[in-house]
Amino acid sequence: MKKILALFLALALCLGVMGALAEAVNPDDIEDNMTSADGKYEIAFVTDVGDLKDKSFNEGTWNGVKLYAYDNGMSYKYYKPANDKAATDDDRYDAMKAAAEAGAKAIVAAGWMQTTALAKAAAEYPDVKFIFIDGSDMGLDNEVGVAFKEEQCGYLAGYSVVIDGFEKLGFSGGGGGTNPACMRYGYGFIQGANDAAAKLGKTVEIKFSWAYGAAFSASAELQTLIAGWYETGTEIVFACGGPMFDSITAAASANDAYVIGVDDDQSYLSETVLISALKGVKQGAYQMLTKAFDGTWEAGAVTLGAAENAVGLPMETSKLESFTAADYEAMMADIVSGTLVIDNEAPEGDPNVKGPWTNVVVDYIE
């Protein structure tokens, strides 16, 4: 009976809860720049580094904000801190202050770099609820830190591509090796690849680097690095760093190779994307905004994973051949039930400090 229930839960995940909120409207059809009749905006979003439409973390979170506002007839606005990629804590605080002064009852902030600014703003505006996506608990009654079990979908990505026959993998991550979410993605990726290789009785290789990813930006240097990987045998690269995706898919296209997307289903952005590791920032924003306005608000820390429908793979757009939907459903059931436990204590920088791995050779490139 427990096995049947677990499989049912996993099937629910696979059939659409993960890929979307089962929304009646596409978030792309909801305008980004609405005009409030009274000049006040009840819900605000403060972006992380990069653009609002980054095809990844910012955009996914913003879609959750827009969907909640649309479903509930509320006004909304996004705020991008000044100075773009060189934004300071003061710039981020100023964006939050502007949102609060413009009437925000809830402010959603994305990215761990918001920590200092959010702590200050939340303390100064106790009547505003702050939702910190990829952030921590500040110990305030009006703030909730929302983290994700990226190691779970990273694991699924690594496992699935090795089952599909890939033996030379790559991981290119953002944040310079100190971003907790990217670290968990990469660490889970290695674990999944290792377990799949062990099942198949083989050893696989992974080139692993944070180089050119500190600012989560596309760059000629990153494209050259990844092109070099492909040219020397790497078959597929996990592109884990927002706009870094563009450099990595460009390198893949030039070398007839493949990419694993991140955060959102990125298959529609490039024919090189085989599968994506999904993190439900959209779901997280929507769920926490619901709690902010329906009387069920609880401050503190929330961690969302497979059991909360917040991580997974978009099997409906998958180009995998050997790793099937049935395989995915069974593995998700094992994660939800606790039969499969994935280590989330990702190290900074070189993942080999957690090794040695039994069936993976990790080539750490600084």
XYZ file of N, CA and C in Angstrom, residues 119-346:
684
model
N 17.373 42.130 5.578
C 17.336 42.169 7.047
C 17.038 43.577 7.534
N 17.650 44.556 6.909
C 17.437 45.957 7.292
C 16.018 46.407 6.953
N 15.571 46.107 5.735
C 14.246 46.551 5.301
C 13.140 45.883 6.103
N 13.262 44.591 6.355
C 12.224 43.873 7.101
C 12.105 44.403 8.523
N 13.219 44.786 9.109
C 13.182 45.339 10.466
C 12.536 46.724 10.480
N 12.737 47.491 9.432
C 12.209 48.860 9.370
C 10.743 48.911 8.952
N 10.267 47.857 8.280
C 8.880 47.823 7.815
C 8.202 46.564 8.354
N 7.899 46.530 9.637
C 7.355 45.323 10.273
C 5.964 44.931 9.782
N 5.241 45.855 9.161
C 3.903 45.536 8.668
C 3.922 44.936 7.259
N 5.097 44.905 6.653
C 5.241 44.316 5.318
C 5.792 42.899 5.474
N 5.228 41.955 4.752
C 5.729 40.579 4.794
C 6.791 40.402 3.698
N 7.940 39.881 4.099
C 9.057 39.682 3.187
C 9.233 38.187 2.902
N 9.253 37.850 1.624
C 9.427 36.465 1.177
C 10.777 36.384 0.479
N 11.698 35.660 1.086
C 13.086 35.624 0.639
C 13.347 34.309 -0.095
N 13.283 34.361 -1.423
C 13.496 33.176 -2.251
C 14.995 32.872 -2.338
N 15.360 31.649 -2.023
C 16.768 31.233 -1.910
C 17.456 31.956 -0.761
N 16.688 32.257 0.277
C 17.240 32.988 1.413
C 17.029 32.269 2.725
N 17.498 32.902 3.783
C 17.483 32.284 5.107
C 16.494 32.970 6.044
N 16.273 32.354 7.171
C 15.412 32.882 8.233
C 16.147 33.999 8.961
N 15.530 35.183 9.017
C 16.131 36.343 9.680
C 15.738 36.446 11.151
N 14.856 35.567 11.607
C 14.397 35.647 12.983
C 13.386 36.750 13.219
N 12.722 37.206 12.158
C 11.724 38.269 12.250
C 10.337 37.705 11.966
N 9.329 38.276 12.598
C 7.965 37.774 12.440
C 7.384 38.041 11.053
N 8.010 38.949 10.312
C 7.462 39.322 9.005
C 8.323 38.833 7.843
N 9.166 37.809 8.090
C 10.040 37.313 7.014
C 10.067 35.795 7.003
N 10.029 35.226 5.795
C 10.199 33.785 5.632
C 11.291 33.545 4.600
N 12.231 32.671 4.928
C 13.289 32.294 4.005
C 12.904 31.003 3.301
N 12.920 31.028 1.982
C 12.488 29.869 1.191
C 13.692 29.260 0.483
N 14.065 28.069 0.898
C 15.158 27.338 0.266
C 14.596 26.135 -0.477
N 15.422 25.551 -1.332
C 14.987 24.414 -2.145
C 16.004 23.288 -2.051
N 15.528 22.085 -2.306
C 16.403 20.915 -2.290
C 16.946 20.678 -3.700
N 17.803 21.625 -4.124
C 18.369 21.536 -5.472
C 19.150 20.255 -5.685
N 19.674 19.696 -4.597
C 20.426 18.452 -4.737
C 19.549 17.329 -5.299
N 18.225 17.412 -5.065
C 17.334 16.358 -5.551
C 17.183 16.412 -7.072
N 16.905 17.597 -7.620
C 16.753 17.653 -9.079
C 18.110 17.588 -9.771
N 19.186 18.046 -9.103
C 20.519 17.863 -9.651
C 20.850 16.388 -9.771
N 20.475 15.631 -8.743
C 20.668 14.173 -8.742
C 19.918 13.543 -9.915
N 18.665 13.910 -10.070
C 17.848 13.350 -11.144
C 18.458 13.644 -12.510
N 18.991 14.863 -12.675
C 19.613 15.226 -13.952
C 20.846 14.371 -14.211
N 21.720 14.240 -13.216
C 22.918 13.442 -13.385
C 22.617 11.977 -13.619
N 21.681 11.442 -12.862
C 21.309 10.031 -12.992
C 20.723 9.764 -14.374
N 19.804 10.605 -14.805
C 19.081 10.345 -16.053
C 20.000 10.367 -17.271
N 20.935 11.322 -17.332
C 21.772 11.401 -18.536
C 22.781 10.255 -18.596
N 23.238 9.781 -17.429
C 24.143 8.627 -17.439
C 23.379 7.367 -17.845
N 22.176 7.188 -17.336
C 21.340 6.063 -17.773
C 21.112 6.140 -19.276
N 21.058 7.356 -19.805
C 20.827 7.540 -21.239
C 22.077 7.294 -22.081
N 23.194 6.998 -21.433
C 24.385 6.620 -22.176
C 25.516 7.613 -22.201
N 25.324 8.780 -21.593
C 26.392 9.783 -21.572
C 27.456 9.384 -20.550
N 28.715 9.493 -20.952
C 29.818 9.093 -20.079
C 30.808 10.218 -19.797
N 30.742 11.282 -20.574
C 31.640 12.428 -20.373
C 30.763 13.669 -20.162
N 30.649 14.079 -18.902
C 29.738 15.145 -18.507
C 30.501 16.402 -18.110
N 29.761 17.497 -18.012
C 30.344 18.736 -17.528
C 29.374 19.464 -16.625
N 29.904 20.259 -15.704
C 29.083 21.124 -14.852
C 29.741 22.490 -14.817
N 28.984 23.512 -15.209
C 29.465 24.896 -15.178
C 28.510 25.700 -14.314
N 28.995 26.158 -13.145
C 28.109 26.766 -12.162
C 28.360 28.236 -11.900
N 27.314 28.916 -11.437
C 27.400 30.334 -11.117
C 27.681 30.577 -9.643
N 28.098 31.781 -9.347
C 28.329 32.170 -7.963
C 29.744 31.935 -7.479
N 30.624 31.473 -8.375
C 32.014 31.305 -8.002
C 32.298 30.180 -7.029
N 31.340 29.286 -6.844
C 31.549 28.163 -5.936
C 31.156 28.429 -4.506
N 30.479 29.568 -4.270
C 30.031 29.891 -2.911
C 28.519 30.084 -2.823
N 27.823 29.971 -3.957
C 26.369 30.115 -3.954
C 25.739 28.800 -3.512
N 25.032 28.783 -2.369
C 24.523 27.518 -1.818
C 23.628 26.733 -2.770
N 22.759 27.428 -3.506
C 21.853 26.725 -4.411
C 22.620 26.051 -5.539
N 23.540 26.769 -6.158
C 24.327 26.180 -7.242
C 25.202 25.050 -6.732
N 25.732 25.215 -5.525
C 26.544 24.150 -4.935
C 25.729 22.873 -4.758
N 24.493 23.018 -4.303
C 23.639 21.831 -4.118
C 23.292 21.195 -5.464
N 23.029 22.020 -6.474
C 22.776 21.479 -7.806
C 23.950 20.600 -8.256
N 25.158 21.161 -8.167
C 26.330 20.447 -8.651
C 26.640 19.203 -7.855
N 26.484 19.287 -6.539
C 26.767 18.149 -5.668
C 25.757 17.027 -5.903
N 24.501 17.382 -6.083
C 23.490 16.383 -6.405
C 23.750 15.748 -7.762
N 24.183 16.553 -8.720
C 24.493 16.076 -10.072
C 25.551 14.979 -10.036
N 26.595 15.201 -9.254
C 27.652 14.200 -9.133
C 27.110 12.919 -8.505
N 26.316 13.059 -7.438
C 25.774 11.875 -6.771
C 24.903 11.045 -7.710
N 24.057 11.727 -8.487
C 23.188 11.008 -9.417
C 23.975 10.298 -10.499
N 24.979 10.995 -11.053
C 25.818 10.387 -12.086
C 26.561 9.181 -11.527
N 27.062 9.313 -10.299
C 27.805 8.228 -9.670
C 26.918 6.992 -9.474
N 25.700 7.199 -8.975
C 24.813 6.064 -8.714
C 24.370 5.380 -10.005
N 24.111 6.175 -11.055
C 23.714 5.577 -12.332
C 24.870 4.801 -12.943
N 26.083 5.360 -12.840
C 27.254 4.669 -13.369
C 27.490 3.363 -12.622
N 27.285 3.382 -11.300
C 27.438 2.162 -10.501
C 26.415 1.112 -10.939
N 25.199 1.544 -11.209
C 24.160 0.616 -11.646
C 24.541 -0.029 -12.974
N 25.173 0.757 -13.856
C 25.534 0.261 -15.181
C 26.896 -0.428 -15.198
N 27.613 -0.371 -14.071
C 28.916 -1.001 -13.990
C 29.977 -0.304 -14.806
N 29.945 1.036 -14.830
C 30.925 1.793 -15.600
C 31.443 2.969 -14.790
N 32.413 3.671 -15.308
C 32.920 4.894 -14.694
C 32.706 6.044 -15.670
N 32.199 7.158 -15.164
C 31.990 8.334 -16.011
C 32.888 9.471 -15.530
N 33.098 10.439 -16.431
C 33.956 11.578 -16.133
C 33.119 12.855 -16.093
N 33.460 13.748 -15.158
C 32.765 15.035 -15.068
C 33.797 16.148 -14.967
N 33.776 17.064 -15.928
C 34.531 18.307 -15.794
C 33.662 19.256 -14.974
N 34.234 19.864 -13.943
C 33.442 20.627 -12.967
C 34.131 21.958 -12.700
N 33.405 23.072 -12.927
C 34.060 24.372 -12.770
C 33.081 25.485 -12.406
N 33.615 26.431 -11.626
C 32.905 27.677 -11.321
C 33.523 28.840 -12.111
N 34.474 28.550 -12.970
C 35.183 29.593 -13.706
C 34.224 30.429 -14.557
N 34.414 31.739 -14.533
C 33.618 32.705 -15.296
C 32.156 32.725 -14.877
N 31.854 32.200 -13.667
C 30.466 32.164 -13.231
C 30.148 33.037 -12.042
N 31.140 33.779 -11.549
C 30.924 34.553 -10.323
C 29.750 35.519 -10.440
N 29.598 36.133 -11.617
C 28.546 37.132 -11.810
C 27.326 36.577 -12.537
N 27.273 35.256 -12.744
C 26.143 34.630 -13.433
C 25.911 35.236 -14.820
N 26.975 35.551 -15.529
C 26.841 36.247 -16.807
C 27.313 35.400 -17.972
N 26.707 35.625 -19.128
C 27.239 35.069 -20.359
C 28.532 35.810 -20.688
N 29.487 35.115 -21.274
C 30.750 35.773 -21.625
C 31.468 34.975 -22.695
N 32.321 35.678 -23.442
C 33.123 35.019 -24.463
C 34.082 34.023 -23.823
N 34.582 34.369 -22.627
C 35.526 33.493 -21.938
C 34.871 32.176 -21.549
N 33.647 32.262 -21.054
C 32.933 31.038 -20.674
C 32.638 30.185 -21.904
N 32.200 30.819 -22.970
C 31.903 30.068 -24.192
C 33.153 29.347 -24.704
N 34.295 30.020 -24.636
C 35.545 29.403 -25.078
C 35.908 28.208 -24.196
N 35.736 28.368 -22.874
C 36.024 27.275 -21.949
C 35.179 26.048 -22.275
N 33.866 26.254 -22.407
C 32.961 25.125 -22.624
C 33.166 24.524 -24.019
N 33.457 25.367 -25.008
C 33.754 24.846 -26.343
C 34.961 23.914 -26.285
N 35.945 24.283 -25.480
C 37.117 23.430 -25.307
C 36.760 22.087 -24.694
N 35.822 22.097 -23.750
C 35.362 20.831 -23.165
C 34.742 19.941 -24.243
N 33.819 20.530 -25.000
C 33.143 19.755 -26.043
C 34.140 19.225 -27.072
N 35.089 20.061 -27.435
C 36.057 19.669 -28.460
C 36.959 18.524 -27.997
N 37.076 18.350 -26.695
C 37.927 17.275 -26.166
C 37.122 16.111 -25.592
N 35.853 16.029 -25.989
C 35.091 14.824 -25.674
C 33.881 14.969 -24.784
N 33.738 16.088 -24.073
C 32.555 16.253 -23.226
C 31.302 16.221 -24.100
N 30.309 15.466 -23.637
C 29.104 15.257 -24.445
C 27.928 16.136 -24.021
N 27.853 16.453 -22.736
C 26.717 17.218 -22.223
C 27.164 18.008 -21.001
N 26.690 19.257 -20.873
C 27.089 20.138 -19.774
C 25.845 20.645 -19.043
N 25.879 20.558 -17.725
C 24.831 21.122 -16.866
C 25.124 22.613 -16.733
N 24.267 23.446 -17.325
C 24.443 24.902 -17.330
C 23.718 25.488 -16.133
N 24.432 25.710 -15.042
C 23.800 26.069 -13.775
C 24.196 27.487 -13.351
N 23.613 28.482 -14.028
C 23.993 29.848 -13.664
C 23.254 30.918 -14.440
N 21.944 30.799 -14.581
C 21.155 31.849 -15.217
C 21.648 32.179 -16.616
N 22.029 33.444 -16.878
C 22.433 33.865 -18.226
C 23.676 33.159 -18.756
N 24.416 32.448 -17.898
C 25.536 31.641 -18.380
C 25.058 30.633 -19.425
N 23.800 30.295 -19.342
C 23.162 29.351 -20.267
C 23.431 29.714 -21.720
N 23.388 31.010 -22.052
C 23.547 31.429 -23.446
C 24.931 31.091 -23.987
N 25.967 31.271 -23.175
C 27.324 30.932 -23.612
C 27.477 29.428 -23.795
N 26.856 28.678 -22.888
C 27.010 27.221 -22.915
C 26.239 26.610 -24.083
N 25.038 27.090 -24.354
C 24.287 26.560 -25.497
C 24.940 26.964 -26.814
N 25.569 28.144 -26.851
C 26.285 28.551 -28.068
C 27.434 27.594 -28.348
N 28.160 27.228 -27.298
C 29.262 26.276 -27.452
C 28.743 24.906 -27.862
N 27.617 24.494 -27.286
C 27.036 23.199 -27.631
C 26.567 23.164 -29.080
N 25.926 24.237 -29.525
C 25.433 24.297 -30.904
C 26.572 24.178 -31.905
N 27.688 24.810 -31.572
C 28.837 24.796 -32.485
C 29.530 23.444 -32.532
N 29.242 22.603 -31.544
C 29.935 21.314 -31.455
C 28.997 20.119 -31.497
N 27.753 20.357 -31.897
C 26.770 19.274 -32.000
C 26.689 18.487 -30.696
N 26.601 19.219 -29.581
C 26.601 18.606 -28.253
C 25.327 19.012 -27.512
N 25.259 18.640 -26.211
C 24.018 18.807 -25.462
C 24.218 19.605 -24.174
N 23.076 20.084 -23.655
C 23.042 20.911 -22.448
C 21.928 20.430 -21.538
N 22.149 20.553 -20.228
C 21.099 20.368 -19.223
C 20.727 21.754 -18.704
N 19.456 22.115 -18.778
C 19.003 23.407 -18.302
C 18.810 23.419 -16.799
N 18.476 24.599 -16.265
C 18.349 24.733 -14.812
C 17.199 25.658 -14.432
N 16.657 25.427 -13.260
C 15.603 26.242 -12.635
C 14.255 26.098 -13.325
N 14.211 26.343 -14.625
C 12.965 26.272 -15.377
C 13.167 25.311 -16.550
N 12.085 24.944 -17.228
C 12.201 24.106 -18.416
C 12.767 24.974 -19.536
N 14.021 24.761 -19.884
C 14.692 25.602 -20.872
C 14.750 24.949 -22.254
N 13.969 23.892 -22.453
C 14.002 23.186 -23.729
C 13.575 24.063 -24.896
N 12.693 25.019 -24.643
C 12.198 25.863 -25.720
C 13.197 26.944 -26.123
N 14.276 27.079 -25.352
C 15.265 28.122 -25.626
C 16.382 27.662 -26.549
N 16.625 26.364 -26.606
C 17.700 25.848 -27.440
C 17.452 24.376 -27.751
N 17.706 23.999 -28.992
C 17.566 22.604 -29.386
C 18.613 21.718 -28.723
N 19.633 22.330 -28.129
C 20.682 21.548 -27.471
C 20.259 21.023 -26.110
N 19.166 21.541 -25.551
C 18.740 21.147 -24.199
C 18.069 19.783 -24.241
N 18.663 18.840 -23.510
C 18.138 17.474 -23.463
C 17.095 17.331 -22.360
N 17.367 17.941 -21.224
C 16.490 17.896 -20.047
C 16.875 19.087 -19.173
N 16.019 19.463 -18.238
C 16.312 20.566 -17.311
C 16.069 20.103 -15.878
N 16.893 20.621 -14.971
C 16.689 20.390 -13.540
C 15.799 21.509 -13.021
N 14.575 21.171 -12.657
C 13.583 22.183 -12.295
C 13.590 22.493 -10.805
N 13.566 23.774 -10.519
C 13.389 24.244 -9.140
C 12.173 25.153 -9.122
N 11.246 24.889 -8.232
C 9.966 25.587 -8.257
C 9.967 26.958 -7.616
N 10.785 27.879 -8.141
C 10.755 29.242 -7.598
C 9.391 29.877 -7.846
N 8.779 29.518 -8.962
C 7.430 30.012 -9.243
C 6.459 29.496 -8.190
N 6.529 28.198 -7.925
C 5.666 27.596 -6.912
C 5.932 28.186 -5.532
N 7.228 28.365 -5.213
C 7.582 28.905 -3.904
C 7.032 30.293 -3.681
N 7.186 31.161 -4.693
C 6.668 32.521 -4.579
C 5.147 32.519 -4.437
N 4.488 31.703 -5.259
C 3.028 31.646 -5.232
C 2.527 31.129 -3.886
N 3.122 30.050 -3.400
C 2.671 29.445 -2.146
C 2.873 30.383 -0.954
N 4.017 31.071 -0.918
C 4.276 31.962 0.211
C 3.413 33.229 0.149
N 3.140 33.717 -1.063
C 2.227 34.858 -1.181
C 0.821 34.462 -0.723
N 0.425 33.246 -1.030
C -0.873 32.758 -0.553
C -0.932 32.832 0.969
N 0.114 32.364 1.616
C 0.157 32.396 3.080
C 0.198 33.823 3.616
N 0.815 34.711 2.866
C 0.914 36.106 3.311
C -0.438 36.797 3.357
N -1.369 36.331 2.511
C -2.645 37.037 2.401
C -3.863 36.238 2.863
N -3.697 34.943 3.155
C -4.892 34.158 3.528
C -4.973 33.861 5.025
N -4.083 34.465 5.812
C -4.136 34.282 7.256
C -3.358 33.092 7.772
N -2.588 32.423 6.902
C -1.831 31.246 7.355
C -0.322 31.527 7.406
N 0.041 32.803 7.431
C 1.457 33.195 7.420
C 2.225 32.596 8.598
N 3.383 32.037 8.294
C 4.299 31.556 9.317
C 5.700 32.016 8.956
N 6.294 32.821 9.828
C 7.654 33.292 9.593
C 8.634 32.154 9.863
N 9.881 32.352 9.422
C 10.899 31.345 9.696
C 11.539 30.833 8.426
N 11.818 29.551 8.386
C 12.493 28.942 7.247
C 11.645 27.825 6.658
N 11.588 27.767 5.337
C 10.868 26.728 4.618
C 11.822 26.138 3.586
N 11.887 24.828 3.520
C 12.690 24.161 2.496
C 11.771 23.277 1.671
N 11.748 23.519 0.376
C 10.832 22.832 -0.522
C 11.585 21.856 -1.420
N 11.028 20.657 -1.551
C 11.660 19.651 -2.391
C 10.635 18.806 -3.108
N 10.983 17.562 -3.374
C 10.088 16.670 -4.109
C 8.765 16.469 -3.386
N 8.810 16.369 -2.068
C 7.581 16.135 -1.305
C 6.616 17.303 -1.384
N 7.141 18.492 -1.704
C 6.292 19.692 -1.823
C 6.048 20.071 -3.283
N 6.328 19.166 -4.201
C 6.130 19.428 -5.637
C 6.991 20.571 -6.147
N 8.185 20.724 -5.591
C 8.982 21.911 -5.898
C 10.298 21.625 -6.618
N 10.610 20.376 -6.905
C 11.772 20.060 -7.731
C 11.421 18.873 -8.622
N 12.157 18.714 -9.712
C 11.892 17.584 -10.587
C 12.492 17.756 -11.958
N 12.025 16.951 -12.909
C 12.430 17.025 -14.306
C 11.173 17.200 -15.161
N 11.238 17.972 -16.246
C 10.075 18.143 -17.133
C 10.012 17.014 -18.160
N 9.523 15.879 -17.758
C 9.537 14.709 -18.628
C 8.671 14.893 -19.872
N 7.707 15.808 -19.814
C 6.843 16.018 -20.976
C 7.605 16.635 -22.153
N 8.741 17.300 -21.898
C 9.558 17.859 -22.982
C 10.922 17.186 -23.072
N 11.124 16.120 -22.320
C 12.411 15.434 -22.278
C 12.789 14.845 -23.635
N 14.083 14.912 -23.947
C 14.619 14.254 -25.131
C 15.413 13.002 -24.753
N 15.308 12.616 -23.483
C 15.961 11.395 -23.028
C 15.318 10.186 -23.691
N 16.096 9.150 -23.937
C 15.575 7.957 -24.595
C 15.510 6.750 -23.662
N 16.578 6.498 -22.922
C 16.620 5.314 -22.059
C 16.001 5.550 -20.689
N 16.070 6.781 -20.199
C 15.463 7.131 -18.913
C 14.025 7.570 -19.189
N 13.080 6.737 -18.804
C 11.682 6.933 -19.177
C 10.871 7.642 -18.093
N 9.640 7.994 -18.454
C 8.722 8.592 -17.485
C 8.465 7.644 -16.321
N 8.390 6.361 -16.610
C 8.181 5.376 -15.547
C 9.380 5.333 -14.600
N 10.580 5.424 -15.153
C 11.786 5.481 -14.321
C 11.746 6.704 -13.413
N 11.344 7.812 -14.002
C 11.264 9.076 -13.261
C 10.247 8.986 -12.130
N 9.079 8.453 -12.440
C 8.033 8.339 -11.430
C 8.487 7.480 -10.255
N 9.156 6.374 -10.561
C 9.622 5.484 -9.503
C 10.683 6.156 -8.646
N 11.586 6.893 -9.284
C 12.643 7.563 -8.531
C 12.086 8.700 -7.679
N 11.134 9.446 -8.224
C 10.502 10.505 -7.437
C 9.779 9.909 -6.226
N 9.135 8.767 -6.422
C 8.452 8.104 -5.310
C 9.446 7.721 -4.225
N 10.615 7.253 -4.623
C 11.636 6.874 -3.647
C 12.166 8.084 -2.884
N 12.282 9.223 -3.583
C 12.736 10.450 -2.912
C 11.680 10.927 -1.919
N 10.432 10.946 -2.363
C 9.335 11.405 -1.503
C 9.193 10.516 -0.271
N 9.332 9.214 -0.450
C 9.150 8.281 0.662
C 10.355 8.216 1.588
N 11.491 8.721 1.128
C 12.703 8.653 1.930
C 13.532 7.417 1.666
N 13.094 6.583 0.721
C 13.878 5.407 0.345
C 15.204 5.824 -0.285
N 15.165 6.885 -1.075
C 16.366 7.446 -1.683
C 16.671 8.770 -0.985
N 17.788 8.826 -0.301
C 18.210 10.036 0.413
C 19.445 10.612 -0.281
N 19.385 11.890 -0.622
C 20.470 12.549 -1.340
C 21.136 13.559 -0.409
N 22.425 13.466 -0.280
C 23.190 14.330 0.612
C 23.093 15.776 0.139
N 22.757 16.687 1.045
C 22.630 18.102 0.683
C 23.760 18.969 1.228
N 24.756 18.353 1.846
C 25.845 19.131 2.448
C 26.938 19.381 1.410
N 26.610 20.236 0.456
C 27.514 20.509 -0.659
C 28.697 21.357 -0.208
